[in-house]
Coordinates of C-alpha atoms (C1' of nucleotides) in Angstrom, one line a residue:
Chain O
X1 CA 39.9 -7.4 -7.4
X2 CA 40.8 -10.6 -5.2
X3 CA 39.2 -14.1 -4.9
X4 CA 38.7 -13.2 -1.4
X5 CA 36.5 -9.8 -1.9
X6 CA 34.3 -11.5 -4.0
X7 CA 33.3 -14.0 -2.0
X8 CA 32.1 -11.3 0.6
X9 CA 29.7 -9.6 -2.1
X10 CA 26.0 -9.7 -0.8
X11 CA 24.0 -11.4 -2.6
X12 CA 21.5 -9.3 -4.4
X13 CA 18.0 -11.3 -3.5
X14 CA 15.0 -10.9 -2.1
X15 CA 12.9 -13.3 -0.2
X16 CA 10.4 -15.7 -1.6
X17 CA 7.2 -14.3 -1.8
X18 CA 8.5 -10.6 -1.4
X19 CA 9.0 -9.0 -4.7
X20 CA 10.0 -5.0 -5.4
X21 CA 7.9 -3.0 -7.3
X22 CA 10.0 -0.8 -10.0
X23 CA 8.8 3.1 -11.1
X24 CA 6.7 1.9 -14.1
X25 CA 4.6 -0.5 -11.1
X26 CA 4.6 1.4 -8.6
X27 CA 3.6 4.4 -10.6
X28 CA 0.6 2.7 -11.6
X29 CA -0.3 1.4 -8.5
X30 CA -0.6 4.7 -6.7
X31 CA -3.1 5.9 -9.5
X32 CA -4.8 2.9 -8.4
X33 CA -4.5 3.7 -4.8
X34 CA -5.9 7.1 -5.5
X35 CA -8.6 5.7 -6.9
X36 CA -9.7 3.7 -4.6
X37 CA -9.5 6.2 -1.9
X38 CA -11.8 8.4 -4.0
X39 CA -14.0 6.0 -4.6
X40 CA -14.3 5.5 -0.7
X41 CA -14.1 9.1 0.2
X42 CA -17.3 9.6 -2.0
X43 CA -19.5 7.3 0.1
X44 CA -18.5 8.6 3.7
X45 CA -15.8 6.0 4.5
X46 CA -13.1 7.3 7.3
X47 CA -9.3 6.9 6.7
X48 CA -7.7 4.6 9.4
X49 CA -3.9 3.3 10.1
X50 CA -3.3 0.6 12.6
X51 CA -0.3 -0.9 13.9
X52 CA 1.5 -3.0 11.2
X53 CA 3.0 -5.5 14.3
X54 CA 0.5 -6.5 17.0
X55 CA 0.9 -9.2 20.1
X56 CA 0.6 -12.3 18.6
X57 CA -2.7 -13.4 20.9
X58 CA -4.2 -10.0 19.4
X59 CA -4.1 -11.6 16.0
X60 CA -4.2 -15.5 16.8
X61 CA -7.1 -14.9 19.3
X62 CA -9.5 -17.9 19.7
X63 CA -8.2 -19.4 16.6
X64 CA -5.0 -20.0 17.8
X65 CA -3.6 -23.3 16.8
X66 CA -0.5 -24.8 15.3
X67 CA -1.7 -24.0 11.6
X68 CA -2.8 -20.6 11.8
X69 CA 0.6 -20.1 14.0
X70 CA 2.7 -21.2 10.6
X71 CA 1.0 -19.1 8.7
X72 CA 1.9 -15.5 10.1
X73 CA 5.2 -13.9 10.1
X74 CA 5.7 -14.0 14.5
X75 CA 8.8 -14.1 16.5
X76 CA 9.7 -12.7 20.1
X77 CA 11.0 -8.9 20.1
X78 CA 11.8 -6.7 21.9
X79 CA 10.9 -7.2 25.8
X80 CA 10.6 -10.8 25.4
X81 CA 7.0 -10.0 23.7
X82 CA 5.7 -12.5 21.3
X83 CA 4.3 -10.6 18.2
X84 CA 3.6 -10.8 14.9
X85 CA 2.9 -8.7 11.4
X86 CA -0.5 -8.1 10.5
X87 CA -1.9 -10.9 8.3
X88 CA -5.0 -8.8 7.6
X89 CA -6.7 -5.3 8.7
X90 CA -10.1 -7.0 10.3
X91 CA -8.6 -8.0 13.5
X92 CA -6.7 -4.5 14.4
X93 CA -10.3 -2.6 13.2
X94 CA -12.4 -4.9 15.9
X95 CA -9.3 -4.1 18.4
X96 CA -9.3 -0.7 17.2
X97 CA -13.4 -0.5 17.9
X98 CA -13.0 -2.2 21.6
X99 CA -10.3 0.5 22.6
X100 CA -12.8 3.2 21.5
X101 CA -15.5 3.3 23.0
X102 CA -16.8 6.6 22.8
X103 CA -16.0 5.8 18.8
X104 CA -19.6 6.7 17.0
X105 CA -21.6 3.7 15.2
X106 CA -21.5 2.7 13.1
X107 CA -18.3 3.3 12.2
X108 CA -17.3 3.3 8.2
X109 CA -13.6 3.8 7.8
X110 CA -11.2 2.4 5.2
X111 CA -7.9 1.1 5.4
X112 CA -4.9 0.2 3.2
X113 CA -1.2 -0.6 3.9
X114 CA 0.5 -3.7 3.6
X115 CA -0.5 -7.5 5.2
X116 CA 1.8 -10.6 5.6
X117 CA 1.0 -14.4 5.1
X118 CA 3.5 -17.3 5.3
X119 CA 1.9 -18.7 2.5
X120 CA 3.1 -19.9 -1.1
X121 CA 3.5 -17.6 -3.5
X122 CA 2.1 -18.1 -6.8
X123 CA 0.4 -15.8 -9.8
X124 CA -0.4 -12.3 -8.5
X125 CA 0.1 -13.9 -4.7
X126 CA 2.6 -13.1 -2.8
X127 CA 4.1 -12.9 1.0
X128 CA 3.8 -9.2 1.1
X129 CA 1.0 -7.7 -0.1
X130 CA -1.1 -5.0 0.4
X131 CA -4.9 -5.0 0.8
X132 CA -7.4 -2.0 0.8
X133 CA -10.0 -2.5 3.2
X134 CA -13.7 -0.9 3.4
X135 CA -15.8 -1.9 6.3
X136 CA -19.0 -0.9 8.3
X137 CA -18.8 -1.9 11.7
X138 CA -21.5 -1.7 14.4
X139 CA -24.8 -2.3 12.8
X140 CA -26.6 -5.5 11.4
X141 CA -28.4 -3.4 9.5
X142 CA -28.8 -5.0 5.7
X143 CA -28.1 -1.2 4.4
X144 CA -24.5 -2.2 5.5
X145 CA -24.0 -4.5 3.7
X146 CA -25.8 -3.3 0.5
X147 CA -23.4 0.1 1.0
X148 CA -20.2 -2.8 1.0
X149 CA -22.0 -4.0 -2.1
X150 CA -22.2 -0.7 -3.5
X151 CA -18.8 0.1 -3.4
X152 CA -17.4 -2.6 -4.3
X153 CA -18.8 -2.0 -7.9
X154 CA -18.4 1.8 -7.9
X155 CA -15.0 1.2 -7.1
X156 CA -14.3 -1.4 -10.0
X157 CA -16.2 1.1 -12.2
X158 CA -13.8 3.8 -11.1
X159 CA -10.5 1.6 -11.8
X160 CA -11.9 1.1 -15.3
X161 CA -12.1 -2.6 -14.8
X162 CA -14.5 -3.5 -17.8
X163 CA -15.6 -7.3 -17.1
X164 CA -16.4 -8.3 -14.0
X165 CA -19.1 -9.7 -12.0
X166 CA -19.0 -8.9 -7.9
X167 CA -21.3 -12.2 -6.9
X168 CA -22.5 -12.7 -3.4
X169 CA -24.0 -15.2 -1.1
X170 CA -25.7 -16.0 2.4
X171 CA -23.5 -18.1 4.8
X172 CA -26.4 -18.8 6.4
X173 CA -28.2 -20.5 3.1
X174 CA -25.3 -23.1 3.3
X175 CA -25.7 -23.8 6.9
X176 CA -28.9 -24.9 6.4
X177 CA -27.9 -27.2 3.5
X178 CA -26.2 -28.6 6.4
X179 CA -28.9 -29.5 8.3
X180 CA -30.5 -30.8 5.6
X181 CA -28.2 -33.1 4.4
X182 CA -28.1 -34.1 8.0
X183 CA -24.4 -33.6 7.9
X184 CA -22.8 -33.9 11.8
X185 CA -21.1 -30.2 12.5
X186 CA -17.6 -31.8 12.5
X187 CA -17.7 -32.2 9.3
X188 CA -19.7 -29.3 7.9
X189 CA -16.9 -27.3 7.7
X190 CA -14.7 -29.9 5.4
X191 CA -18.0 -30.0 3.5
X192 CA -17.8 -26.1 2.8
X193 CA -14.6 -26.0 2.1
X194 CA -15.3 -28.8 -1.1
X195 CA -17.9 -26.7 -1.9
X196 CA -15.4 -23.5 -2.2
X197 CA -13.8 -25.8 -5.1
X198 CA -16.7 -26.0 -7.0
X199 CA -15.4 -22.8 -9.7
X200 CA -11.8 -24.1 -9.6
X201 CA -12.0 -27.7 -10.0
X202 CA -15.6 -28.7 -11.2
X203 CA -18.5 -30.5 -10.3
X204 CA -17.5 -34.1 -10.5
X205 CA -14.2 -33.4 -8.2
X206 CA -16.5 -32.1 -6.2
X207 CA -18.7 -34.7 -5.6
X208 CA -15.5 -37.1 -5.4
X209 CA -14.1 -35.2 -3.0
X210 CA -17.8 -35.3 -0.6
X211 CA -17.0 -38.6 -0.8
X212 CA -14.2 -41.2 -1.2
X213 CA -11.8 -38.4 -2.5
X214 CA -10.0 -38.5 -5.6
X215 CA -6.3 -38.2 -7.3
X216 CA -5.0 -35.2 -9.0
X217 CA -3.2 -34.6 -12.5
X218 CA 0.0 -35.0 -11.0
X219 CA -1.0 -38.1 -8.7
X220 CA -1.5 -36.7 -5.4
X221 CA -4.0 -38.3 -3.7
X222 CA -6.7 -35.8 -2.1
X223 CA -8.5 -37.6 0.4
X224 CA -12.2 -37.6 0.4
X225 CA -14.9 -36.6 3.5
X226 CA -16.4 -39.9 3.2
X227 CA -19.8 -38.8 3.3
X228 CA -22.9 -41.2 2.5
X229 CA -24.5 -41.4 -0.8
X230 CA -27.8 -39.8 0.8
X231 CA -26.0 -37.0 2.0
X232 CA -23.8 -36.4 -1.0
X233 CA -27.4 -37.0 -3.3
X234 CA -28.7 -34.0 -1.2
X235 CA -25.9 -31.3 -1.8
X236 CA -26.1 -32.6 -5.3
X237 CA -29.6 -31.2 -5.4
X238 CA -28.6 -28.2 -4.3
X239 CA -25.6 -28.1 -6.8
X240 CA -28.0 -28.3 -9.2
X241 CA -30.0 -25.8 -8.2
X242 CA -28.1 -22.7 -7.4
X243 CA -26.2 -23.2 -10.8
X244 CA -29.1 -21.0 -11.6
X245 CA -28.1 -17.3 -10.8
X246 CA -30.1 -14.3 -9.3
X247 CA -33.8 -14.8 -8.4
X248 CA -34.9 -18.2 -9.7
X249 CA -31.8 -19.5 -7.8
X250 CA -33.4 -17.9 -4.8
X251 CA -36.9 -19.4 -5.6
X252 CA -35.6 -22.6 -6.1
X253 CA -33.6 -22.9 -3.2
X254 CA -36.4 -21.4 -1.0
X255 CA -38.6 -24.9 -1.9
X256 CA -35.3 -26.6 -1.6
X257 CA -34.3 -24.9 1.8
X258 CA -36.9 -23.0 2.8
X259 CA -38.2 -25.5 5.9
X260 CA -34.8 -24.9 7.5
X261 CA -34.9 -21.7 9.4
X262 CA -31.4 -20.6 9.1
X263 CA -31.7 -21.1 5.3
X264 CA -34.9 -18.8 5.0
X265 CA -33.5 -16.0 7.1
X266 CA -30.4 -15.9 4.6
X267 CA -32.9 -16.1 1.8
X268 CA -34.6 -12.9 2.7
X269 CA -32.0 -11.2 3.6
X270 CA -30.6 -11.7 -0.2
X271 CA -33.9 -10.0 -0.8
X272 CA -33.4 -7.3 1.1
X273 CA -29.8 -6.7 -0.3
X274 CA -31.1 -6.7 -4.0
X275 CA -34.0 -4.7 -3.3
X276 CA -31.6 -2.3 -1.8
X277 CA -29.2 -2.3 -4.5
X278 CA -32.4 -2.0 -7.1
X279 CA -33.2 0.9 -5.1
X280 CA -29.4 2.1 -5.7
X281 CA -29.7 1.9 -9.2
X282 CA -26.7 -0.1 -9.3
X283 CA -25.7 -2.0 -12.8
X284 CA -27.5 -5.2 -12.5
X285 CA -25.4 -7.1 -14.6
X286 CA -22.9 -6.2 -12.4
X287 CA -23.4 -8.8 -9.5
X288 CA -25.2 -12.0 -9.3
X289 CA -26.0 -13.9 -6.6
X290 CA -24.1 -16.9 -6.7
X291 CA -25.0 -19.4 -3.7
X292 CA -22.1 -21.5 -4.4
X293 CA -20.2 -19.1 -2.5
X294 CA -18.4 -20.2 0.6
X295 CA -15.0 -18.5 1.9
X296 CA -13.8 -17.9 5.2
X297 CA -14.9 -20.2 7.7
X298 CA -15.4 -19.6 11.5
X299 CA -15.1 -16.1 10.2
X300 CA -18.3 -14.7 8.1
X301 CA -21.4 -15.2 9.5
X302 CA -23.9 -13.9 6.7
X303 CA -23.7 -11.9 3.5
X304 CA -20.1 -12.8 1.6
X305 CA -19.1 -11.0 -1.7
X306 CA -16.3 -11.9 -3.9
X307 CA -15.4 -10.3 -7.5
X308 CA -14.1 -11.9 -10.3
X309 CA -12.6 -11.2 -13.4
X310 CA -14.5 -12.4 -16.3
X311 CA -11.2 -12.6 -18.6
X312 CA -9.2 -13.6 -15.8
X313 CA -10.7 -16.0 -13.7
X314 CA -7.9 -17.8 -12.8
X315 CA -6.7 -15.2 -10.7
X316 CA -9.4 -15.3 -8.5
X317 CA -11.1 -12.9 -6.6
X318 CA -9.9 -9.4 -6.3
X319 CA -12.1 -7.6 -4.0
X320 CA -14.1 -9.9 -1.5
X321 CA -15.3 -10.1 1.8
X322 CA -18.5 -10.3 4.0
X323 CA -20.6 -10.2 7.3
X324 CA -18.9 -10.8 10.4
X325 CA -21.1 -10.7 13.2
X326 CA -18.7 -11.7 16.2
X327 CA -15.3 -10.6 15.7
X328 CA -15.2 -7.9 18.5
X329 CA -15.5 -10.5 21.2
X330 CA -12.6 -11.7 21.4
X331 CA -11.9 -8.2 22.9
X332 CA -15.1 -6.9 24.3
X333 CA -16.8 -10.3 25.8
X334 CA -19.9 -9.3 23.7
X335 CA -20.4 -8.5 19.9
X336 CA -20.7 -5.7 17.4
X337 CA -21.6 -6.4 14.3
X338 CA -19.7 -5.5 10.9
X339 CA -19.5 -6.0 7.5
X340 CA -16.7 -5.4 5.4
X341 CA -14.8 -6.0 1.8
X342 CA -11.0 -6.0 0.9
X343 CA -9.2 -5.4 -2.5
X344 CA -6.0 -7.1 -3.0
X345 CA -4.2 -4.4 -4.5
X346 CA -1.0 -6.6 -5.7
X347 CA -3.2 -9.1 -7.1
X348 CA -5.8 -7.1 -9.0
X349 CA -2.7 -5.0 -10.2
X350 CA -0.9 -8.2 -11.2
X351 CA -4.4 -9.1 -13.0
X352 CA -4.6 -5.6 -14.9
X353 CA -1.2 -5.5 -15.7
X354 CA -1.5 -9.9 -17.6
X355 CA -4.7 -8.3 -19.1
X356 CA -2.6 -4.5 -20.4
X357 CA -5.2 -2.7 -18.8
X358 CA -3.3 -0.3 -17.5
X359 CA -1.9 2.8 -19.2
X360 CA 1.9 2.4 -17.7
X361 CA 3.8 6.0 -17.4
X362 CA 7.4 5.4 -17.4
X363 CA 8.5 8.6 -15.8
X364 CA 7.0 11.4 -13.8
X365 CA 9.2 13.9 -15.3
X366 CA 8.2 15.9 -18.6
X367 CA 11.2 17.8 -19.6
X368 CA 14.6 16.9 -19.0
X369 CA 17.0 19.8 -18.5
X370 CA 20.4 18.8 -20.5
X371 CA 23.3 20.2 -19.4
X372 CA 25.8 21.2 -22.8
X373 CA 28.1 23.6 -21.0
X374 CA 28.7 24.0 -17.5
X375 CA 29.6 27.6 -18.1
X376 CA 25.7 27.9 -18.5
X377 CA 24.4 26.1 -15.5
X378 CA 23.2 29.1 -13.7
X379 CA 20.8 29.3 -17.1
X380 CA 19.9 26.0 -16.7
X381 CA 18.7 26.0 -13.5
X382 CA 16.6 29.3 -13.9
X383 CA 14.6 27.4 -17.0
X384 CA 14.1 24.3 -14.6
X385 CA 12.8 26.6 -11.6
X386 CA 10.9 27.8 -14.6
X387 CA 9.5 24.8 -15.4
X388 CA 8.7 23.5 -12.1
X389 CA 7.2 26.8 -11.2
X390 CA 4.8 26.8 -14.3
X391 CA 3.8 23.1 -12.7
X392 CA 5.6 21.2 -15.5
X393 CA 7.6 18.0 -13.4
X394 CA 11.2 18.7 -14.7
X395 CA 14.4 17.5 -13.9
X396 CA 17.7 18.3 -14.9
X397 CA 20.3 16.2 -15.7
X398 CA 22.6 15.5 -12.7
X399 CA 24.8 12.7 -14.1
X400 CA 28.6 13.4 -14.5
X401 CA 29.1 13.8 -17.8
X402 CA 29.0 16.1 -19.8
X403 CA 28.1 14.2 -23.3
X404 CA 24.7 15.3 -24.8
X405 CA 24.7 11.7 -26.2
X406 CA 24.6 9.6 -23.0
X407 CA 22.2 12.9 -21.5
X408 CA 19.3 12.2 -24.1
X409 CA 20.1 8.5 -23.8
X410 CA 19.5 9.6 -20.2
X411 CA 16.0 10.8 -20.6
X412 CA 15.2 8.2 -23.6
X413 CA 15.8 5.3 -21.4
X414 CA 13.7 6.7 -18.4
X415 CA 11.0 7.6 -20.4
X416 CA 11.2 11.4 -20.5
X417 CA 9.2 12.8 -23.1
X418 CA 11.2 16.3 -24.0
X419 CA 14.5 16.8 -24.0
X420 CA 15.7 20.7 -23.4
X421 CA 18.7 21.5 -25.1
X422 CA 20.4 24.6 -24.9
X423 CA 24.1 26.1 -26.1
X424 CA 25.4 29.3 -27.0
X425 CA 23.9 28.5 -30.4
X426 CA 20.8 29.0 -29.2
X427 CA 21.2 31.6 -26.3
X428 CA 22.8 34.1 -28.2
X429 CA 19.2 34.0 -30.3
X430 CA 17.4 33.7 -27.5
X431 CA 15.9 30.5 -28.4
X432 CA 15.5 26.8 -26.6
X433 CA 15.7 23.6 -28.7
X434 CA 13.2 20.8 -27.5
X435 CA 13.5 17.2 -28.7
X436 CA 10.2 15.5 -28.6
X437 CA 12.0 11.9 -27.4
X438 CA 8.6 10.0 -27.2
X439 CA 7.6 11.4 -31.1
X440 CA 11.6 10.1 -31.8
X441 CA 10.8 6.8 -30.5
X442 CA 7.4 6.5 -32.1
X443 CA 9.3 7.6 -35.6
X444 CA 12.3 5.0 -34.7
X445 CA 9.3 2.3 -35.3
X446 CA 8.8 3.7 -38.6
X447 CA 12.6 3.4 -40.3
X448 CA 15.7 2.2 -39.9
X449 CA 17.3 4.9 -41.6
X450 CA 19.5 6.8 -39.8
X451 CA 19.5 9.7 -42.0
X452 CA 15.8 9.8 -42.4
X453 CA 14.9 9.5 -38.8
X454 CA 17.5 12.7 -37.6
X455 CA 15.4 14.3 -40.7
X456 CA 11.7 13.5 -39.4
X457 CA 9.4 16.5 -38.6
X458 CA 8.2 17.3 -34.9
X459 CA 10.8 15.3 -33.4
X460 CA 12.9 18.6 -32.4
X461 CA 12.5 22.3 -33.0
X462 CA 13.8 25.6 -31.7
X463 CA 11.3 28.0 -29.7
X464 CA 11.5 31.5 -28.4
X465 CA 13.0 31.2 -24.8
X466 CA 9.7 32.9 -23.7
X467 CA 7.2 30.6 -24.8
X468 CA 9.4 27.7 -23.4
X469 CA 6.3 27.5 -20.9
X470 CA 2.9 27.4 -23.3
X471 CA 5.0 25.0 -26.0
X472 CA 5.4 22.1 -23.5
X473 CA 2.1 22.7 -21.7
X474 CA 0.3 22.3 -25.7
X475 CA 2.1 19.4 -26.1
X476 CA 2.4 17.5 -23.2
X477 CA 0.2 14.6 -22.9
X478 CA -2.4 14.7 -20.9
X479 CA -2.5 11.5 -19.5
Chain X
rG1 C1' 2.7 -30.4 3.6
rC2 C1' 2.2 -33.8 -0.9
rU3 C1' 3.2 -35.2 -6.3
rG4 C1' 6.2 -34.1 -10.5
rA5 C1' 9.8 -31.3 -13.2
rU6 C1' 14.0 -28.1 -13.5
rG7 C1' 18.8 -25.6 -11.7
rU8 C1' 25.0 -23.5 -16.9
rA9 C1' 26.5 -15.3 -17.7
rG10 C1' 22.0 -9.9 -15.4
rC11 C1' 17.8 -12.6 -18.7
rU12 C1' 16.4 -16.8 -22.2
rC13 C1' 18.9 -21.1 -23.2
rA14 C1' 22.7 -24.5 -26.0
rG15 C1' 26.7 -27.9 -24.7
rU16 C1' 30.1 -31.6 -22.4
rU17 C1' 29.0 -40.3 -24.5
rG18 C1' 33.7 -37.7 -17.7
rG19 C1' 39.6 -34.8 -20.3
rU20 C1' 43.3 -28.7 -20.8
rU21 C1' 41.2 -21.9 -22.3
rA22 C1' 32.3 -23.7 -21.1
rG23 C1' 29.3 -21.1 -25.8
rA24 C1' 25.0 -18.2 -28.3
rG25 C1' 21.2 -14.5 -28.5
rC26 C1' 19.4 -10.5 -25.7
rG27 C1' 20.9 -7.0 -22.0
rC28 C1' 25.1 -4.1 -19.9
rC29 C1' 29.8 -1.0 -20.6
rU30 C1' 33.3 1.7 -24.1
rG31 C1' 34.1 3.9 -28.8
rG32 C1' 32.3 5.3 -33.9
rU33 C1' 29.2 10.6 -32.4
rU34 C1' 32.2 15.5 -25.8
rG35 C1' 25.7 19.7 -30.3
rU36 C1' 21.8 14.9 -30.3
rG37 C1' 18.2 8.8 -28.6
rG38 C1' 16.4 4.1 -32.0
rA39 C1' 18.9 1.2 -35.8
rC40 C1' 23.9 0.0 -37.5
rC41 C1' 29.4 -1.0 -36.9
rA42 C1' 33.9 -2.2 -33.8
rG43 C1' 35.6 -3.6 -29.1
rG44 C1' 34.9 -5.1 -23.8
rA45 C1' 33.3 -6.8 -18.9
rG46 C1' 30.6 -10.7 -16.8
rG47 C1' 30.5 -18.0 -14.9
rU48 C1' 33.5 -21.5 -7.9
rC49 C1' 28.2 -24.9 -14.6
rG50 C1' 22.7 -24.5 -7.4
rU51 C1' 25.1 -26.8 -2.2
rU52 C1' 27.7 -30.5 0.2
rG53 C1' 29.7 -35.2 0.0
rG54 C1' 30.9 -39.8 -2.9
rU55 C1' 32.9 -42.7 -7.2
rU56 C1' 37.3 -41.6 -10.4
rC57 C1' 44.1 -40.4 -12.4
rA58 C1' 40.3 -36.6 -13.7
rA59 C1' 33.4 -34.4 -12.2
rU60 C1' 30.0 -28.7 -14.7
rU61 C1' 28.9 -34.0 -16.8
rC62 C1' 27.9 -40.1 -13.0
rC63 C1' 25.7 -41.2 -7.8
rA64 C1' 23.7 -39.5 -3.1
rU65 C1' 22.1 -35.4 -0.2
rC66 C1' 20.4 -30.8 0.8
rC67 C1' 18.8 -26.1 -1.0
rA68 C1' 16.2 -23.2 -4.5
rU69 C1' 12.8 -22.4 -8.5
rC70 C1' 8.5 -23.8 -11.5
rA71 C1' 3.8 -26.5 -12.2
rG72 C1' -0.3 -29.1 -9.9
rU73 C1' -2.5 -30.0 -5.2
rA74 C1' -3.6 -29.2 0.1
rC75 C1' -4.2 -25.2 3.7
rC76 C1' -5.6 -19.9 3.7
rA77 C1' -8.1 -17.2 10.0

RNA sequence: GCUGAUGUAGCUCAGUUGGUUAGAGCGCCUGGUUGUGGACCAGGAGGUCGUUGGUUCAAUUCCAUCCAUCAGUACCA
């Protein structure tokens, strides 16, 4: 091989923030998938598929500006049209919804495929990533958004997630705060977004941050929203406050709040919601209202949800989303309502996978055909369409050799759990050997005998051809 | 974007006070064993020492630059 042909090898890379998901992964993120879907499916909720590229005024809308244009994956295509990948599912539904409108309401559909953001990756974050959407759209009705609520713990339940809280809020609580900290609007949403920081940073950088602003542990200087003491005294008050969860949060914030009409409304509607979910019988120590709650701004307009893994809650939330009263405009010139939630898949799989939550198969295969003597294949294949007939994922073994060593090294390394093995040795008795690879490796823990382990029991026996079928079935795993 | 750190084999890392053939462990390949996995034993492949430029008789080593990665932070519709 020359100098010259190895400088034209391609580079085997992938780009930053993209990331390739390999059997074991992938195997368990399909379970998940499936989950979810049933999950969804139980309550009424619609499959939908939408365009992964759109125009990029579909997606960038009113909020088009030089930030949000740096953050999406767009370039000119075809036709000299300027598009762009999805960055989320809520935009295409709301296009989806104006383009229908014969389309019943409300409409509950779910949707899950992958979204792109320009952003920087980090844990369980990435540039490619897939979301799983639920939303209701059409109806401002509070049983909406209760349903959202509903599902979002149902569907945590059903992944077997054991420690987590799903806590929501009421934008409309913090506008009010607004108001009464007599806060001008162009600042209110800096002030929210220093709120947002409150979990991940703490109390006193928050408070710096309302104010002069303050230098992080590697020396970057964060600069402040140079509010007034008065002001910053006021959404101290509140701070202090809604560190209390559930009701007597609520009771205290509605003497705190409860002159400002915006702030009352989102009060009872928080009522409403937990009556609703009381009414549901859903696990109560399951959410929490948390008023501390901001996310999206310009976005959410009432109820917002987020859920958080109590062992893990540096990763964030998982499954979050909320009321979004005014989306549609931008296509219809007047708005529906909707409320929504969105799981991201990669990072709650990411988040199961740190915390070993998951049971990871290695191979979808149960039985690896091995292939001794060629002179037998016909055999072979008959006991595989056997196999595959009985239901038993099989494969046989299609490598070139002909080596039984490097064929059960084969199946070992992938993770198959029986190894078939058949030669005129056992033919002529009309008998199948199986090798039990996963009770091999399990015994390999045990010793480091050689001897001992080829001697240990269950690893591989001979069996009557005809009961090839019932002997893997009684000892296949069930998982 | 900002602040800081780090780039040497597929992975984790050692090393060179500037000097000829740059090392280890793990992984990979071959054989011991074409009728049997792990462990073990023997052998082997694999590196423009991140890029470009500068200093020097000589740079993987020193300097500059860019790029990339990691951490924190900002932004996140």
């Amino acid at each position: 091989m020359s100098k010259k042909n190895k400088k034209q090898k391609v580079k085997p890379q992938v780009l930053k923030g993209f990331r390739d998901y390999p059997p074991r992964e992938q195997i368990a993120r399909e379970a998940m998938l499936a989950k979810i879907k049933d999950s969804f499916e139980l309550m009424g909720f619609l499959p939908l598929q939408t365009a992964s590229l759109e125009f990029a005024e579909t997606l960038l809308g009113s909020h088009y500006n030089e930030d949000s244009l740096n953050e999406l994956f767009g370039f000119q295509g075809p036709d000299d049209v300027d598009m762009a990948l999805r960055y989320e599912f809520t935009v295409s539904l709301a296009r989806f919804v104006a383009s229908n409108p014969t389309l019943p309401l409300p409409f509950r559909r779910y949707q899950y495929g992958n979204v792109w953001r320009v952003d920087k990756p980090g844990p369980g974050r990435y540039r490619e990533f897939m979301q799983f959407d639920v939303d209701i759209v059409g109806t401002q009705n509070l049983l909406a958004d209760s349903e959202i609520i509903s599902a979002m713990v149902s569907t945590m339940d059903k992944l077997n997630v054991k420690n987590y809280k799903v806590r929501f809020s009421n934008r409309k609580i913090l506008n009010g705060l607004i108001e009464y900290a007599s806060i001008p609007q162009e600042k209110s949403s800096d002030v929210m977004r220093v709120i947002d920081k409150l979990d991940k940073q703490g109390r006193d950088a928050v408070i710096l941050e309302l104010g002069a602003g303050r230098v992080d542990v590697s020396g970057d200087k964060i600069k402040g929203v140079e509010l007034e003491n008065t002001q910053i005294c006021k959404i101290e008050e509140f701070l202090d406050i809604a560190s209390q969860k559930n009701v007597s949060g609520l009771d205290a914030v509605e003497k705190l709040l409860g002159s400002i009409e915006v702030s009352q409304t989102g009060i009872n509607e928080l009522r409403s919601i937990l009556e609703n979910l009381s009414n549901m019988n859903i696990d109560a120590t399951k959410t929490e209202i948390d008023l501390t709650i901001v996310r999206g701004l310009g976005y959410y307009t009432g109820p917002v949800f987020e859920t958080t893994l109590l062992d893990l809650p540096e990763y964030g939330s998982v499954f979050s989303g909320g009321r979004y009263d005014n989306l549609v405009d931008r296509f219809l010139g007047r708005s529906i309502p909707a409320v929504g939630s969105s799981i991201g898949v990669d990072r709650l799989l990411a988040a199961l996978l740190a915390l070993d939550a998951l049971e990871l198969k290695e191979s979808t295969s149960q039985v690896l055909v091995t292939v001794m003597d060629r002179e037998r294949l016909p055999e072979y294949l008959n006991i595989l369409q056997e196999l595959r007939n009985a239901g038993i994922p099989s494969e046989i073994f299609t490598g070139d050799t002909k080596n039984l060593t490097k064929q059960i090294k084969y199946g070992d390394k992938v993770g198959i759990p029986f190894a078939l093995i058949a030669g005129s040795d056992e033919f002529e008795k009309g008998l199948l050997t199986i090798k039990n690879l996963q009770a091999g490796k399990e015994k390999a823990k045990e010793t480091s005998d050689r001897e001992e382990w080829l001697k240990a029991e269950n690893i591989q026996e001979s069996i009557e051809a005809k009961d090839l079928i019932s002997y893997i079935k009684e000892n296949m795993s069930t998982s």
